[in-house]
Short mmCIF file of C-alpha atoms in Angstrom, two decimals:
data_model
loop_
_atom_site.label_atom_id
_atom_site.label_comp_id
_atom_site.label_asym_id
_atom_site.label_seq_id
_atom_site.Cartn_x
_atom_site.Cartn_y
_atom_site.Cartn_z
CA UNK A 229 28.92 -75.62 -58.64
CA UNK A 230 31.20 -78.36 -57.96
CA UNK A 231 29.81 -81.91 -58.61
CA UNK A 232 29.71 -82.84 -55.01
CA UNK A 233 27.51 -81.02 -52.59
CA UNK A 234 26.76 -81.32 -48.80
CA UNK A 235 23.49 -82.99 -47.65
CA UNK A 236 20.47 -80.91 -47.90
CA UNK A 237 17.89 -81.00 -44.80
CA UNK A 238 14.42 -81.46 -45.69
CA UNK A 239 11.60 -78.53 -46.00
CA UNK A 240 10.31 -80.03 -42.60
CA UNK A 241 13.52 -80.06 -41.06
CA UNK A 242 14.26 -76.60 -42.13
CA UNK A 243 10.56 -75.17 -40.89
CA UNK A 244 11.43 -77.04 -37.36
CA UNK A 245 15.00 -75.57 -37.51
CA UNK A 246 13.34 -71.93 -38.12
CA UNK A 247 10.64 -72.29 -35.59
CA UNK A 248 12.38 -74.05 -32.63
CA UNK A 249 16.21 -72.61 -32.95
CA UNK A 250 16.35 -69.49 -35.17
CA UNK A 251 13.11 -67.61 -34.24
CA UNK A 252 13.38 -68.02 -30.36
CA UNK A 253 16.98 -66.60 -30.45
CA UNK A 254 15.55 -63.37 -32.40
CA UNK A 255 12.76 -63.07 -30.22
CA UNK A 256 14.41 -63.40 -26.96
CA UNK A 257 16.66 -60.58 -28.37
CA UNK A 258 20.10 -60.72 -30.16
CA UNK A 259 22.04 -58.12 -28.52
CA UNK A 260 19.97 -57.52 -25.17
CA UNK A 261 17.89 -60.48 -23.89
CA UNK A 262 14.05 -59.34 -23.59
CA UNK A 263 13.32 -60.35 -19.81
CA UNK A 264 9.77 -61.38 -20.80
CA UNK A 265 10.59 -63.68 -23.77
CA UNK A 266 13.54 -65.15 -21.76
CA UNK A 267 11.58 -65.98 -18.96
CA UNK A 268 8.71 -67.45 -21.44
CA UNK A 269 11.36 -69.49 -23.29
CA UNK A 270 12.78 -70.82 -19.69
CA UNK A 271 9.38 -71.62 -18.44
CA UNK A 272 8.45 -73.47 -21.97
CA UNK A 273 11.77 -75.30 -22.23
CA UNK A 274 12.68 -73.78 -25.38
CA UNK A 275 16.30 -74.55 -25.35
CA UNK A 276 15.62 -78.23 -24.75
CA UNK A 277 13.67 -78.65 -27.43
CA UNK A 278 15.94 -77.02 -29.51
CA UNK A 279 18.65 -79.39 -28.45
CA UNK A 280 16.36 -82.40 -29.06
CA UNK A 281 15.85 -81.29 -32.40
CA UNK A 282 19.59 -80.51 -33.11
CA UNK A 283 20.63 -84.03 -31.56
CA UNK A 284 18.09 -85.53 -34.29
CA UNK A 285 19.89 -83.49 -37.01
CA UNK A 286 23.22 -84.78 -35.86
CA UNK A 287 22.30 -88.58 -35.86
CA UNK A 288 20.82 -87.86 -39.67
CA UNK A 289 23.53 -85.88 -41.01
CA UNK A 290 26.76 -86.67 -38.89
CA UNK A 291 29.11 -83.72 -38.31
CA UNK A 292 27.82 -82.00 -41.46
CA UNK A 293 28.14 -79.47 -42.93
CA UNK A 294 24.43 -79.49 -43.94
CA UNK A 295 22.38 -77.28 -45.96
CA UNK A 296 19.30 -75.85 -44.15
CA UNK A 297 16.49 -73.41 -45.28
CA UNK A 298 16.07 -70.55 -42.57
CA UNK A 299 13.03 -68.91 -43.44
CA UNK A 300 13.48 -68.13 -47.00
CA UNK A 301 17.16 -68.45 -47.45
CA UNK A 302 19.38 -71.33 -47.30
CA UNK A 303 22.33 -71.38 -44.94
CA UNK A 304 24.96 -73.91 -43.89
CA UNK A 305 24.84 -75.58 -40.59
CA UNK A 306 27.94 -76.54 -38.94
CA UNK A 307 27.78 -79.46 -36.52
CA UNK A 308 31.24 -80.74 -36.40
CA UNK A 309 34.09 -79.62 -34.00
CA UNK A 310 36.63 -79.15 -37.40
CA UNK A 311 33.95 -77.45 -39.28
CA UNK A 312 33.31 -75.02 -36.42
CA UNK A 313 36.74 -74.32 -35.60
CA UNK A 314 37.46 -73.90 -39.49
CA UNK A 315 34.67 -71.32 -39.65
CA UNK A 316 35.86 -69.35 -36.43
CA UNK A 317 39.34 -69.12 -37.23
CA UNK A 318 39.02 -67.86 -40.81
CA UNK A 319 37.35 -64.84 -39.80
CA UNK A 320 37.22 -61.98 -41.27
CA UNK A 321 38.36 -63.64 -44.40
CA UNK A 322 36.83 -65.85 -45.94
CA UNK A 323 34.24 -66.06 -42.93
CA UNK A 324 32.93 -62.62 -41.84
CA UNK A 325 31.48 -61.99 -38.51
CA UNK A 326 29.03 -59.47 -39.85
CA UNK A 327 26.27 -61.44 -41.63
CA UNK A 328 22.48 -59.93 -41.71
CA UNK A 329 20.89 -59.18 -38.97
CA UNK A 330 23.74 -58.77 -36.84
CA UNK A 331 25.38 -56.12 -38.69
CA UNK A 332 22.53 -54.06 -39.52
CA UNK A 333 21.34 -54.24 -35.82
CA UNK A 334 25.17 -53.67 -34.10
CA UNK A 335 25.32 -50.74 -36.68
CA UNK A 336 22.81 -48.60 -34.41
CA UNK A 337 24.88 -48.69 -31.61
CA UNK A 338 28.52 -49.59 -32.47
CA UNK A 339 28.80 -49.17 -36.07
CA UNK A 340 32.77 -49.05 -36.05
CA UNK A 341 33.45 -52.18 -33.75
CA UNK A 342 35.87 -54.63 -34.74
CA UNK A 343 33.41 -57.56 -34.91
CA UNK A 344 31.55 -56.13 -37.61
CA UNK A 345 34.36 -55.01 -39.39
CA UNK A 346 35.79 -56.20 -42.77
CA UNK A 347 39.13 -55.39 -44.52
CA UNK A 348 40.90 -53.13 -44.38
CA UNK A 349 39.15 -51.78 -41.35
CA UNK A 350 39.50 -54.69 -39.61
CA UNK A 351 43.27 -55.05 -39.81
CA UNK A 352 43.43 -51.48 -38.42
CA UNK A 353 41.06 -51.86 -35.67
CA UNK A 354 42.67 -55.35 -34.83
CA UNK A 355 45.84 -53.64 -34.36
CA UNK A 356 44.68 -50.84 -32.31
CA UNK A 357 42.70 -53.74 -30.07
CA UNK A 358 45.63 -55.76 -29.60
CA UNK A 359 47.91 -53.03 -28.64
CA UNK A 360 45.46 -51.70 -25.98
CA UNK A 361 44.52 -54.76 -24.41
CA UNK A 362 48.16 -56.31 -24.52
CA UNK A 363 49.42 -53.22 -22.83
CA UNK A 364 46.42 -53.34 -20.59
CA UNK A 365 47.32 -56.96 -19.24
CA UNK A 366 50.74 -55.96 -18.68
CA UNK A 367 50.40 -52.29 -17.28
CA UNK A 368 47.20 -52.35 -15.76
CA UNK A 369 46.20 -55.55 -14.59
CA UNK A 370 47.30 -54.82 -11.07
CA UNK A 371 44.26 -52.48 -10.85
CA UNK A 372 41.35 -54.72 -12.21
CA UNK A 373 41.33 -56.81 -8.83
CA UNK A 374 41.21 -54.08 -6.36
CA UNK A 375 38.64 -52.45 -8.52
CA UNK A 376 36.31 -55.32 -8.28
CA UNK A 377 37.08 -55.61 -4.69
CA UNK A 378 36.06 -52.17 -4.14
CA UNK A 379 32.77 -52.51 -5.84
CA UNK A 380 31.87 -56.02 -3.85
CA UNK A 381 32.00 -54.40 -0.59
CA UNK A 382 29.08 -52.47 -1.43
CA UNK A 383 26.82 -55.87 -1.64
CA UNK A 384 24.18 -56.48 1.06
CA UNK A 385 23.66 -60.40 1.93
CA UNK A 386 20.93 -60.69 -0.57
CA UNK A 387 22.43 -60.45 -4.08
CA UNK A 388 19.86 -59.58 -6.83
CA UNK A 389 20.33 -59.24 -10.47
CA UNK A 390 19.99 -55.26 -10.46
CA UNK A 391 22.31 -54.89 -7.96
CA UNK A 392 24.95 -57.53 -9.36
CA UNK A 393 24.66 -55.67 -12.76
CA UNK A 394 24.98 -52.48 -11.64
CA UNK A 395 28.25 -53.47 -10.09
CA UNK A 396 29.66 -55.07 -12.80
CA UNK A 397 29.13 -52.04 -15.20
CA UNK A 398 30.74 -49.83 -12.53
CA UNK A 399 33.66 -51.93 -12.61
CA UNK A 400 33.78 -52.34 -16.65
CA UNK A 401 33.33 -48.25 -16.63
CA UNK A 402 36.32 -47.68 -14.11
CA UNK A 403 38.74 -49.99 -16.13
CA UNK A 404 38.05 -48.86 -19.60
CA UNK A 405 37.28 -45.29 -18.88
CA UNK A 406 38.62 -44.58 -15.52
CA UNK A 407 37.19 -43.73 -12.03
CA UNK A 408 35.76 -40.57 -13.07
CA UNK A 409 33.07 -42.66 -15.14
CA UNK A 410 32.14 -44.49 -12.03
CA UNK A 411 28.78 -43.01 -11.10
CA UNK A 412 28.25 -42.20 -15.03
CA UNK A 413 25.37 -44.76 -14.87
CA UNK A 414 23.39 -43.02 -17.49
CA UNK A 415 26.20 -44.28 -20.15
CA UNK A 416 25.77 -47.75 -19.37
CA UNK A 417 21.82 -47.07 -19.45
CA UNK A 418 21.92 -45.33 -22.55
CA UNK A 419 23.89 -48.32 -24.30
CA UNK A 420 21.34 -50.92 -22.71
CA UNK A 421 18.76 -48.84 -24.25
CA UNK A 422 20.50 -48.41 -27.55
CA UNK A 423 20.82 -52.54 -27.47
CA UNK A 424 17.22 -52.95 -26.90
CA UNK A 425 16.25 -50.60 -29.85
CA UNK A 426 18.69 -52.48 -32.01
CA UNK A 427 17.35 -55.70 -31.36
CA UNK A 428 15.13 -56.94 -34.42
CA UNK A 429 12.97 -55.61 -35.74
CA UNK A 430 13.96 -52.61 -34.13
CA UNK A 431 15.33 -49.42 -36.04
CA UNK A 432 17.70 -47.95 -33.38
CA UNK A 433 17.77 -44.24 -32.23
CA UNK A 434 19.93 -41.99 -33.92
CA UNK A 435 19.43 -39.04 -31.47
CA UNK A 436 20.05 -41.33 -28.50
CA UNK A 437 23.16 -42.52 -29.90
CA UNK A 438 24.58 -39.21 -30.58
CA UNK A 439 24.09 -38.30 -27.11
CA UNK A 440 25.45 -41.54 -25.83
CA UNK A 441 28.90 -40.92 -28.03
CA UNK A 442 29.30 -37.66 -27.09
CA UNK A 443 29.00 -38.82 -23.43
CA UNK A 444 31.36 -41.42 -23.86
CA UNK A 445 33.96 -39.64 -25.99
CA UNK A 446 34.12 -36.85 -22.78
CA UNK A 447 35.56 -39.92 -20.96
CA UNK A 448 37.91 -41.24 -23.89
CA UNK A 449 39.52 -37.77 -24.59
CA UNK A 450 40.20 -37.31 -20.77
CA UNK A 451 42.21 -40.43 -20.81
CA UNK A 452 42.35 -40.75 -17.31
CA UNK A 453 45.43 -42.34 -15.62
CA UNK A 454 44.71 -45.92 -14.89
CA UNK A 455 42.17 -46.66 -17.48
CA UNK A 456 42.45 -48.46 -20.79
CA UNK A 457 41.65 -45.18 -22.36
CA UNK A 458 44.81 -43.86 -21.48
CA UNK A 459 46.73 -46.13 -23.60
CA UNK A 460 44.71 -44.92 -26.64
CA UNK A 461 47.07 -42.73 -27.72
CA UNK A 462 50.06 -44.69 -27.84
CA UNK A 463 48.27 -47.61 -29.85
CA UNK A 464 48.45 -47.47 -33.71
CA UNK A 465 45.54 -45.85 -35.35
CA UNK A 466 44.58 -43.60 -38.16
CA UNK A 467 40.94 -42.13 -39.15
CA UNK A 468 38.92 -45.31 -39.61
CA UNK A 469 40.23 -46.66 -36.42
CA UNK A 470 37.37 -45.00 -34.34
CA UNK A 471 39.10 -45.59 -30.56
CA UNK A 472 35.58 -44.35 -28.89
CA UNK A 473 34.12 -47.05 -31.28
CA UNK A 474 36.16 -49.87 -29.93
CA UNK A 475 35.34 -48.80 -26.47
CA UNK A 476 31.79 -49.37 -26.93
CA UNK A 477 32.14 -52.93 -27.63
CA UNK A 478 34.34 -53.54 -24.66
CA UNK A 479 31.27 -51.72 -22.49
CA UNK A 480 28.99 -54.18 -24.20
CA UNK A 481 31.13 -57.42 -23.85
CA UNK A 482 31.80 -56.27 -20.02
CA UNK A 483 28.39 -55.12 -19.51
CA UNK A 484 25.35 -57.49 -19.29
CA UNK A 485 26.88 -60.44 -20.93
CA UNK A 486 29.75 -60.58 -18.15
CA UNK A 487 27.35 -59.94 -15.52
CA UNK A 488 25.19 -62.62 -16.72
CA UNK A 489 27.82 -65.05 -16.84
CA UNK A 490 29.23 -64.60 -13.70
CA UNK A 491 26.04 -64.44 -11.75
CA UNK A 492 25.21 -67.92 -12.99
CA UNK A 493 28.57 -69.05 -11.82
CA UNK A 494 27.76 -67.66 -8.33
CA UNK A 495 24.32 -69.38 -8.54
CA UNK A 496 25.97 -72.76 -9.42
CA UNK A 497 28.32 -72.42 -6.23
CA UNK A 498 25.18 -71.96 -4.09
CA UNK A 499 23.61 -75.43 -5.02
CA UNK A 500 26.83 -77.71 -5.56
CA UNK A 501 29.12 -78.94 -3.08
CA UNK A 502 30.88 -76.66 -1.04
CA UNK A 503 34.48 -77.66 -1.92
CA UNK A 504 33.73 -76.36 -5.29
CA UNK A 505 33.34 -72.63 -3.69
CA UNK A 506 36.34 -73.49 -1.52
CA UNK A 507 38.65 -74.49 -4.56
CA UNK A 508 37.36 -71.42 -6.45
CA UNK A 509 38.42 -68.88 -3.66
CA UNK A 510 41.83 -70.21 -3.12
CA UNK A 511 42.60 -70.87 -7.10
CA UNK A 512 42.07 -68.43 -9.50
CA UNK A 513 42.49 -71.23 -12.30
CA UNK A 514 39.70 -73.15 -10.98
CA UNK A 515 37.51 -70.20 -10.63
CA UNK A 516 38.24 -69.27 -14.28
CA UNK A 517 37.39 -72.86 -15.14
CA UNK A 518 34.01 -72.53 -13.20
CA UNK A 519 33.27 -69.00 -15.22
CA UNK A 520 34.03 -70.93 -18.33
CA UNK A 521 31.39 -73.67 -17.22
CA UNK A 522 28.74 -71.48 -16.73
CA UNK A 523 29.24 -70.11 -20.04
CA UNK A 524 29.38 -73.43 -21.62
CA UNK A 525 25.93 -74.39 -19.86
CA UNK A 526 24.11 -71.19 -20.67
CA UNK A 527 25.97 -69.48 -23.36
CA UNK A 528 24.70 -65.79 -23.59
CA UNK A 529 24.92 -66.00 -27.32
CA UNK A 530 22.84 -68.99 -28.23
CA UNK A 531 23.80 -69.19 -31.95
CA UNK A 532 26.94 -67.51 -33.70
CA UNK A 533 26.76 -66.97 -37.61
CA UNK A 534 29.62 -66.26 -40.16
CA UNK A 535 29.16 -65.34 -43.84
CA UNK A 536 31.35 -66.04 -46.64
CA UNK A 537 33.28 -62.96 -48.23
CA UNK A 538 33.92 -65.07 -51.49
CA UNK A 539 33.37 -68.31 -53.22
CA UNK A 540 34.67 -70.94 -50.79
CA UNK A 541 36.15 -74.63 -51.70
CA UNK A 542 34.85 -76.51 -48.73
CA UNK A 543 36.25 -80.08 -48.95
CA UNK A 544 35.41 -80.29 -52.76
CA UNK A 545 32.02 -78.31 -52.42
CA UNK A 546 31.74 -74.70 -53.69
CA UNK A 547 30.10 -72.51 -51.14
CA UNK A 548 28.85 -69.56 -52.88
CA UNK A 549 29.97 -65.96 -51.50
CA UNK A 550 27.47 -64.20 -48.80
CA UNK A 551 26.41 -67.87 -47.55
CA UNK A 552 25.69 -67.82 -44.10
CA UNK A 553 27.30 -70.25 -41.63
CA UNK A 554 25.22 -71.25 -38.24
CA UNK A 555 26.85 -72.24 -35.13
CA UNK A 556 24.20 -73.46 -32.57
CA UNK A 557 26.04 -73.32 -29.05
CA UNK A 558 23.17 -74.02 -27.12
CA UNK A 559 23.30 -77.50 -29.11
CA UNK A 560 27.27 -77.92 -29.59
CA UNK A 561 27.68 -76.82 -25.81
CA UNK A 562 25.48 -79.92 -24.54
CA UNK A 563 25.68 -82.55 -27.37
CA UNK A 564 25.33 -85.75 -25.52
CA UNK A 565 26.67 -87.66 -28.29
CA UNK A 566 30.03 -85.84 -28.04
CA UNK A 567 30.37 -84.98 -24.27
CA UNK A 568 29.87 -87.23 -21.26
CA UNK A 569 29.46 -84.17 -19.28
CA UNK A 570 26.86 -82.36 -21.55
CA UNK A 571 24.61 -81.32 -18.73
CA UNK A 572 26.87 -81.67 -15.83
CA UNK A 573 28.80 -78.85 -14.12
CA UNK A 574 32.19 -80.00 -14.87
CA UNK A 575 34.76 -77.28 -14.45
CA UNK A 576 37.66 -79.81 -14.09
CA UNK A 577 37.53 -80.45 -18.00
CA UNK A 578 38.80 -76.76 -18.51
CA UNK A 579 41.81 -77.69 -16.37
CA UNK A 580 42.28 -81.24 -17.53
CA UNK A 581 40.90 -81.19 -20.94
CA UNK A 582 39.82 -84.98 -20.34
CA UNK A 583 36.33 -85.83 -20.94
CA UNK A 584 35.08 -87.80 -18.35
CA UNK A 585 37.25 -86.65 -15.68
CA UNK A 586 34.38 -84.65 -13.94
CA UNK A 587 33.82 -85.08 -10.36
CA UNK A 588 30.54 -83.59 -10.04
CA UNK A 589 27.52 -85.67 -11.85
CA UNK A 590 24.67 -83.65 -11.04
CA UNK A 591 22.49 -82.44 -13.91
CA UNK A 592 22.00 -78.47 -14.41
#
């Protein structure tokens, strides 16, 4: 260990971090939010308590990093923008995105996903993913809008979560797997069940996963025209790529997560001045900014974690291999010490990039 070291949070601070930040995140569900637990957390103001506690840590330790005990292990908590960027840009080496319990949980429903891969599988799956998605944006993008519009016309005047989520899932299946998968709601339901059963302390369901993978593979192998799956054969791949395994992650990302973020964005339009809605409908760039703003205010991934794949020299401090790095999104996105608009709906910031230029000052 180097002579210098990062500061260490106190035992009490570690207990509070575990109780107010880490444990509520696990209880609410890492891969799919548990409705009852999330509702209780919302009513009790769990996120506000976590942000308040994290603000105190930042006042005490600045931008960090700071060592903090989480349950029985010590992790490195990243508070500053530069530290967070370094960790996120350093994936998959030396900062892998597959720490426990993320890897063990995700392995129950997407064991070969790029996000929990390390070298050499990571490079292989990354090449495949980039090839398919790059080609998809150039050769399939014209289809995305019409597919979404076709599903949107089915909405009634009252839009609830179940209706919205079902429509988003249909859009995802049609874009990724083709129109033949539009009515295969069983596929999305099985994936949702697998995510539920993978949430800690769950152990997954091997039989359900086998059935899910068989059903998914039929659509992937069909490679229906117009789908992303139709581009798989042209993308670089070998025996370890597992194209169907990559499609699982896309269904995962475009399922509940996208549905939650986009519905929150619509909810913001319903309570804020009409000009926001009118501008979003006429300007796709502004609509995209509103979507980003909804994700900033209510991140569906409250905390990110990375793990060092080897010993790392960090500004003169030796960080051992297998050290967890923690990034608390619910705090960083609403850090009043860093952002004037922390608790405001300020989509303009995504366009101008200038803090304090937000025109809407209501708290959310």
